[in-house]
mmCIF file of N, CA and C in Angstrom:
data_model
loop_
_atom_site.group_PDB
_atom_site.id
_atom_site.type_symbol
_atom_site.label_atom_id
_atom_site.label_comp_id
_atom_site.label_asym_id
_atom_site.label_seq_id
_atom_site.Cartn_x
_atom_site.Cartn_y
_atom_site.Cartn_z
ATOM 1 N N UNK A 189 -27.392 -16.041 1.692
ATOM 2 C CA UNK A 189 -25.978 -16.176 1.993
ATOM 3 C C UNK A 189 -25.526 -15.108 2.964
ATOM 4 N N UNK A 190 -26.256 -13.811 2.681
ATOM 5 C CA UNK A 190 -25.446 -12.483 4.040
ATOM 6 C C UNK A 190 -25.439 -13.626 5.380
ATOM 7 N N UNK A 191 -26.749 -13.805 5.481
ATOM 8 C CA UNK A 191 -27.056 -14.013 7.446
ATOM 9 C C UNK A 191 -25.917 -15.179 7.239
ATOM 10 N N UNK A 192 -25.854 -16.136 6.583
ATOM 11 C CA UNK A 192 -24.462 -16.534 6.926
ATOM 12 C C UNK A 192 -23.218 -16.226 6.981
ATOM 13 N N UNK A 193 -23.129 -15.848 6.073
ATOM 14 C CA UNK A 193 -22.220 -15.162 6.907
ATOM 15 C C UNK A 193 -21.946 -14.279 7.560
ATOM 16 N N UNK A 194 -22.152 -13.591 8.120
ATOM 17 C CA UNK A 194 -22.512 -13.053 9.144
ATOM 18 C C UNK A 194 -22.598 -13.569 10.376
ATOM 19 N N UNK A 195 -22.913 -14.903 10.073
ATOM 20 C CA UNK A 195 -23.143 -16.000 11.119
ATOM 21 C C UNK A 195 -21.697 -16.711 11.435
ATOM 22 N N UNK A 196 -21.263 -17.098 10.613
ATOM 23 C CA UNK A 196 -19.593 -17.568 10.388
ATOM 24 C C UNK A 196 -18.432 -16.574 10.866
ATOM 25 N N UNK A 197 -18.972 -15.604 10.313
ATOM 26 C CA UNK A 197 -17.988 -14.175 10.872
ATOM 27 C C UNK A 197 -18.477 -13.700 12.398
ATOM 28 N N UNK A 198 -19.087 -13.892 12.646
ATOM 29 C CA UNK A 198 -19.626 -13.810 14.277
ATOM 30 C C UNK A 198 -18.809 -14.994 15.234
ATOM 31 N N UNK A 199 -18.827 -16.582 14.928
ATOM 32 C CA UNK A 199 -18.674 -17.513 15.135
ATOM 33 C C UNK A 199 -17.014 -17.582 15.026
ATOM 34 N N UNK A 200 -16.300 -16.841 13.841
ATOM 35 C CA UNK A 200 -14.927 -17.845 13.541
ATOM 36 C C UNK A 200 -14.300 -16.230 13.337
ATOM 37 N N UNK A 201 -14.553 -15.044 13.282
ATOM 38 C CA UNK A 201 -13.725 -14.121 13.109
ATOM 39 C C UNK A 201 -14.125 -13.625 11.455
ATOM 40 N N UNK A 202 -13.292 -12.500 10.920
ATOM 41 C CA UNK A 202 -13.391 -12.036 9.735
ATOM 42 C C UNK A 202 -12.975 -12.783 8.172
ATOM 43 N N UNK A 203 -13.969 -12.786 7.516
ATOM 44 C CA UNK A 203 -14.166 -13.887 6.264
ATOM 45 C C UNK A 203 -13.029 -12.473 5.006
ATOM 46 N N UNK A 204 -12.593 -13.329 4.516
ATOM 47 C CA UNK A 204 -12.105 -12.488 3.394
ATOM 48 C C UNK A 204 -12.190 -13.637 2.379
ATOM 49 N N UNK A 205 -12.791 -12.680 1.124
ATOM 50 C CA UNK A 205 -12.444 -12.931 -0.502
ATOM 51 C C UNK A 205 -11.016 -14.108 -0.590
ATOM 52 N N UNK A 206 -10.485 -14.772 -1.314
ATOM 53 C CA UNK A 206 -9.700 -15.302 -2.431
ATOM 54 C C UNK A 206 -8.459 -14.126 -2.579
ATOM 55 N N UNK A 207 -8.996 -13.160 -3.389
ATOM 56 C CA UNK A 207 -8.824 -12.164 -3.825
ATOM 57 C C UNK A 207 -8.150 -11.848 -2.613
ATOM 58 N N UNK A 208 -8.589 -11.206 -1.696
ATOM 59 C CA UNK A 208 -7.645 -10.855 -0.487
ATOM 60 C C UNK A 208 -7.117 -11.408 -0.079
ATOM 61 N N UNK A 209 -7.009 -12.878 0.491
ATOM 62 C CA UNK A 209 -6.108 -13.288 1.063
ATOM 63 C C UNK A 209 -4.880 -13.430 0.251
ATOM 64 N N UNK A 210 -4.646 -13.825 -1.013
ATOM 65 C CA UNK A 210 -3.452 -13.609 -2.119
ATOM 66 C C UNK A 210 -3.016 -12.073 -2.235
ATOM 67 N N UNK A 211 -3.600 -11.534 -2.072
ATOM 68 C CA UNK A 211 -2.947 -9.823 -1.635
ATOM 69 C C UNK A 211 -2.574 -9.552 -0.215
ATOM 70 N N UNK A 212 -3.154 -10.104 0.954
ATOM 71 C CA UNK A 212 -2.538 -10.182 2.117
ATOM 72 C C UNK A 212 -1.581 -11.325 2.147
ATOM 73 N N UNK A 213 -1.235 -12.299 1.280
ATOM 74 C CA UNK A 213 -0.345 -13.059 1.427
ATOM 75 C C UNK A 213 0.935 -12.571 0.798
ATOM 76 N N UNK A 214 0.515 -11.304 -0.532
ATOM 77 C CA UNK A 214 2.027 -10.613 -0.671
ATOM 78 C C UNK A 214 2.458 -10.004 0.289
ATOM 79 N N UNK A 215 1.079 -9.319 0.804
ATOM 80 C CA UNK A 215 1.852 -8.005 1.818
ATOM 81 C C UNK A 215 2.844 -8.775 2.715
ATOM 82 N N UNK A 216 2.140 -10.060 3.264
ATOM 83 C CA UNK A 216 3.323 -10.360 4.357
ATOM 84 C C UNK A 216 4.675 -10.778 3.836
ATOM 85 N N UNK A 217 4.396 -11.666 2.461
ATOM 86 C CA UNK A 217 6.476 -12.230 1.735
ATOM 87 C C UNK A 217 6.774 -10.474 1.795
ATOM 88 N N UNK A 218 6.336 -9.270 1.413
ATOM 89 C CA UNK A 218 7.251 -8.320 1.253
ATOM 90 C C UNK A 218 7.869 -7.918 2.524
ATOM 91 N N UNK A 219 7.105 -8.083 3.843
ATOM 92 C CA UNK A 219 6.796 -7.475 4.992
ATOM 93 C C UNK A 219 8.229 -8.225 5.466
ATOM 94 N N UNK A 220 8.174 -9.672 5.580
ATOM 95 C CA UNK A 220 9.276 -10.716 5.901
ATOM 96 C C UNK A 220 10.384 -10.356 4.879
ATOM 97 N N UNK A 221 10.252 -10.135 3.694
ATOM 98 C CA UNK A 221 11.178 -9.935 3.000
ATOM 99 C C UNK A 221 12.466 -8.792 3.372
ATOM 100 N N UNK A 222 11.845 -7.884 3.854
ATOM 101 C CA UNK A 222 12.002 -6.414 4.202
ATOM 102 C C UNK A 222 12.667 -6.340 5.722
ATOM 103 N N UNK A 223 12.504 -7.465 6.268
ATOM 104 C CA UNK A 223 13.520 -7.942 7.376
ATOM 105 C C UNK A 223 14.567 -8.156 7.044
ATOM 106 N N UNK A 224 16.126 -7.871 7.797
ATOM 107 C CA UNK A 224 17.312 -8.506 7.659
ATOM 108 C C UNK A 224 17.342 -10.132 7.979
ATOM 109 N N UNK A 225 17.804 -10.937 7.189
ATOM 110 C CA UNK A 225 17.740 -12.303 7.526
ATOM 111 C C UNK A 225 17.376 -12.791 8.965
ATOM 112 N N UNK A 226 18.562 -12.233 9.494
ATOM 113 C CA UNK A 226 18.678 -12.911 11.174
ATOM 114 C C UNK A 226 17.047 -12.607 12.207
ATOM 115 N N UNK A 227 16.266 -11.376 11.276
ATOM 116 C CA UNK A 227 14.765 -11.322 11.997
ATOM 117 C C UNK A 227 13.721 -12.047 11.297
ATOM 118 N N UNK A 228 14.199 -12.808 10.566
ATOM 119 C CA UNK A 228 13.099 -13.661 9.635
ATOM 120 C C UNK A 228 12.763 -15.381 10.419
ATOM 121 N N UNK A 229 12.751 -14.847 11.726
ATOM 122 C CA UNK A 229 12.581 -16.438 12.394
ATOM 123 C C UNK A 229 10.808 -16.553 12.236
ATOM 124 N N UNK A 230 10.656 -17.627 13.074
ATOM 125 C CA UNK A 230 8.900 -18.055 12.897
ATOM 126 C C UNK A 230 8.287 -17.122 13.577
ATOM 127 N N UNK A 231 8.471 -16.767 14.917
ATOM 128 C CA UNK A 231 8.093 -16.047 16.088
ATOM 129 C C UNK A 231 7.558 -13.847 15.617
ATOM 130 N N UNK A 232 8.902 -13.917 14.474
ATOM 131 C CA UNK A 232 8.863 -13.048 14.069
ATOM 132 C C UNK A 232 7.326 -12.745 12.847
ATOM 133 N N UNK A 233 7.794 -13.853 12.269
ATOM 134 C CA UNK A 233 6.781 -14.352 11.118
ATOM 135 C C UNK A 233 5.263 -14.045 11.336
ATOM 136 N N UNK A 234 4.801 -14.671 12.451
ATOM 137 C CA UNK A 234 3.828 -14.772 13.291
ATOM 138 C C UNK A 234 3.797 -12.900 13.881
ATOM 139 N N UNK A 235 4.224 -12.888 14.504
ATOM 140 C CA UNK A 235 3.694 -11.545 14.867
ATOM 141 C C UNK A 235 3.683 -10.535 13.684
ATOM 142 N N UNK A 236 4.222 -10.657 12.516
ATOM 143 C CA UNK A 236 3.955 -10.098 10.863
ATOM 144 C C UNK A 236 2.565 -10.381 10.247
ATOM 145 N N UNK A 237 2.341 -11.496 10.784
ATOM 146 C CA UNK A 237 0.820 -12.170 10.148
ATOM 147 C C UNK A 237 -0.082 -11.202 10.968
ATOM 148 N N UNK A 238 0.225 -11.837 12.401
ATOM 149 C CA UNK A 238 -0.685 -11.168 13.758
ATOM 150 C C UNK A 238 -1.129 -9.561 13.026
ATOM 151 N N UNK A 239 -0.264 -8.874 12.726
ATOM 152 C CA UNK A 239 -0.301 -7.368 12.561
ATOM 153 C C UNK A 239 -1.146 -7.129 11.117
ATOM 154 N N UNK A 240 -0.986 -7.935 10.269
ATOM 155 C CA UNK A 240 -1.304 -7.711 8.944
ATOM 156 C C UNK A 240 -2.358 -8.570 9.466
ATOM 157 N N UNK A 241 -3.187 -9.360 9.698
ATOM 158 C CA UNK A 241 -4.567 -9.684 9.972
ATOM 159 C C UNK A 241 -5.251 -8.456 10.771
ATOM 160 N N UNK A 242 -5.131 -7.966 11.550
ATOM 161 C CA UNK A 242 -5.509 -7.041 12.457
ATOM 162 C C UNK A 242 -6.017 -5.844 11.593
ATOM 163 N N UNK A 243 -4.703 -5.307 11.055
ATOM 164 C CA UNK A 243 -5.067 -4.573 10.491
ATOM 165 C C UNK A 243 -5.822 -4.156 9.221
ATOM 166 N N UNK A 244 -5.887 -5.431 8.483
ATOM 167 C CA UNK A 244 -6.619 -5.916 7.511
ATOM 168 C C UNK A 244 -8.529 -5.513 8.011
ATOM 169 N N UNK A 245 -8.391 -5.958 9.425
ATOM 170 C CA UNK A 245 -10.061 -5.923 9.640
ATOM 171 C C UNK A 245 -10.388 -4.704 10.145
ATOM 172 N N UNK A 246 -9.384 -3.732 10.278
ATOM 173 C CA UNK A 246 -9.602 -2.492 10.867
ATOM 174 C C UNK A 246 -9.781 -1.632 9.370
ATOM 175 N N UNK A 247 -9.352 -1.638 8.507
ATOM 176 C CA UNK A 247 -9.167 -0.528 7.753
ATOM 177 C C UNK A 247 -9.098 -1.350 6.155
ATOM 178 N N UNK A 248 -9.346 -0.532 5.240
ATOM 179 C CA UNK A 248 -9.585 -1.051 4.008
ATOM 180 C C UNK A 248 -8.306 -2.115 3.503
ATOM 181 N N UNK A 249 -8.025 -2.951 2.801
ATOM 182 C CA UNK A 249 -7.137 -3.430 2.311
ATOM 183 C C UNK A 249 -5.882 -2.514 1.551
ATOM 184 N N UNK A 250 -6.955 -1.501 0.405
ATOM 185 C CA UNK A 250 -5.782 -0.969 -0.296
ATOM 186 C C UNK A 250 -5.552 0.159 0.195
ATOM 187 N N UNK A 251 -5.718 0.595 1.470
ATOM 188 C CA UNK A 251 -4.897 1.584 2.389
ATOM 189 C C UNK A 251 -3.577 0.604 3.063
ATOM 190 N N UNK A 252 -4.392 -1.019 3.140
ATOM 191 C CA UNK A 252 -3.041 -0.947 4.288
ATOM 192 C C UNK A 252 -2.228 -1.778 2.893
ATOM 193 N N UNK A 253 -1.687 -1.860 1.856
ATOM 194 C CA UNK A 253 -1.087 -1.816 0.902
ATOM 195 C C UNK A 253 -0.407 -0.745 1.150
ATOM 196 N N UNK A 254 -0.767 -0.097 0.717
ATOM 197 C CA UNK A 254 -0.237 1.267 0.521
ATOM 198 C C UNK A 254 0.828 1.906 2.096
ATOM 199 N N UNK A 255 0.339 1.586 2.961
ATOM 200 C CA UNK A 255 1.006 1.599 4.306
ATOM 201 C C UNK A 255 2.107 0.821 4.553
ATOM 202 N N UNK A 256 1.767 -0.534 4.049
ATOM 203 C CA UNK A 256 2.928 -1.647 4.257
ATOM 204 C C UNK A 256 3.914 -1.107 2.812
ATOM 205 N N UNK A 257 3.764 -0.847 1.826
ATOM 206 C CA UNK A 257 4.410 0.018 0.516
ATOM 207 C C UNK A 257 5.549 1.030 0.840
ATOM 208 N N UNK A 258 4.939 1.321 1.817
ATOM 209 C CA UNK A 258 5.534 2.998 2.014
ATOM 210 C C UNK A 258 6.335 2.510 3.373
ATOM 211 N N UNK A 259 5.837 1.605 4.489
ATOM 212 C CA UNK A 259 6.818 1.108 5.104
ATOM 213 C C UNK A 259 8.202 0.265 4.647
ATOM 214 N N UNK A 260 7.910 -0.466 3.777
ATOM 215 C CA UNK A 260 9.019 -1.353 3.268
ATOM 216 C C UNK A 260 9.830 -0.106 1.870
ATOM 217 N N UNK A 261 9.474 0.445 1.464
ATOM 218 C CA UNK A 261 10.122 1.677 0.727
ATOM 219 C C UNK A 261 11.081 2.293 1.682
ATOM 220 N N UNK A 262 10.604 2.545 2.699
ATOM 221 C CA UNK A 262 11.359 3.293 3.696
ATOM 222 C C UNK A 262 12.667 2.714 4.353
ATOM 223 N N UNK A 263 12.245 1.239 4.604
ATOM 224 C CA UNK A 263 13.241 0.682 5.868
ATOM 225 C C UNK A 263 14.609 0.762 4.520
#
């Protein structure tokens, strides 16, 4: 199963767990949430995803929890 994936993740981009994507799917309702209404359009939405995928493949998950946590604490 590695070389496949490996093979898939070469081919289609970064594979995540179940498990993660339902934890990257809170981060973003909090992320959107944490907007004032009037910035909660699609366009916006999308570049929320864009950022939280990205950064998802750069750096551990429960750092960027903890980042998006401490951002939405803040605003």
């Amino acid at each position: 199963m590695g070389g496949d994936a490996n093979c898939l993740e070469q081919d289609h981009g970064k594979l995540y767990e179940p498990e993660q994507l339902s934890t990257l799917g809170l981060l973003f309702d909090e992320a959107v949430l944490a907007l004032p209404p009037s910035m909660r359009t699609p366009s916006n939405r999308i570049e929320i995803a864009k950022l939280i995928l990205e950064r998802a493949s750069i750096i551990e998950p429960s750092l960027l929890i903890k980042l998006i946590s401490a951002l939405i604490a803040a605003a």
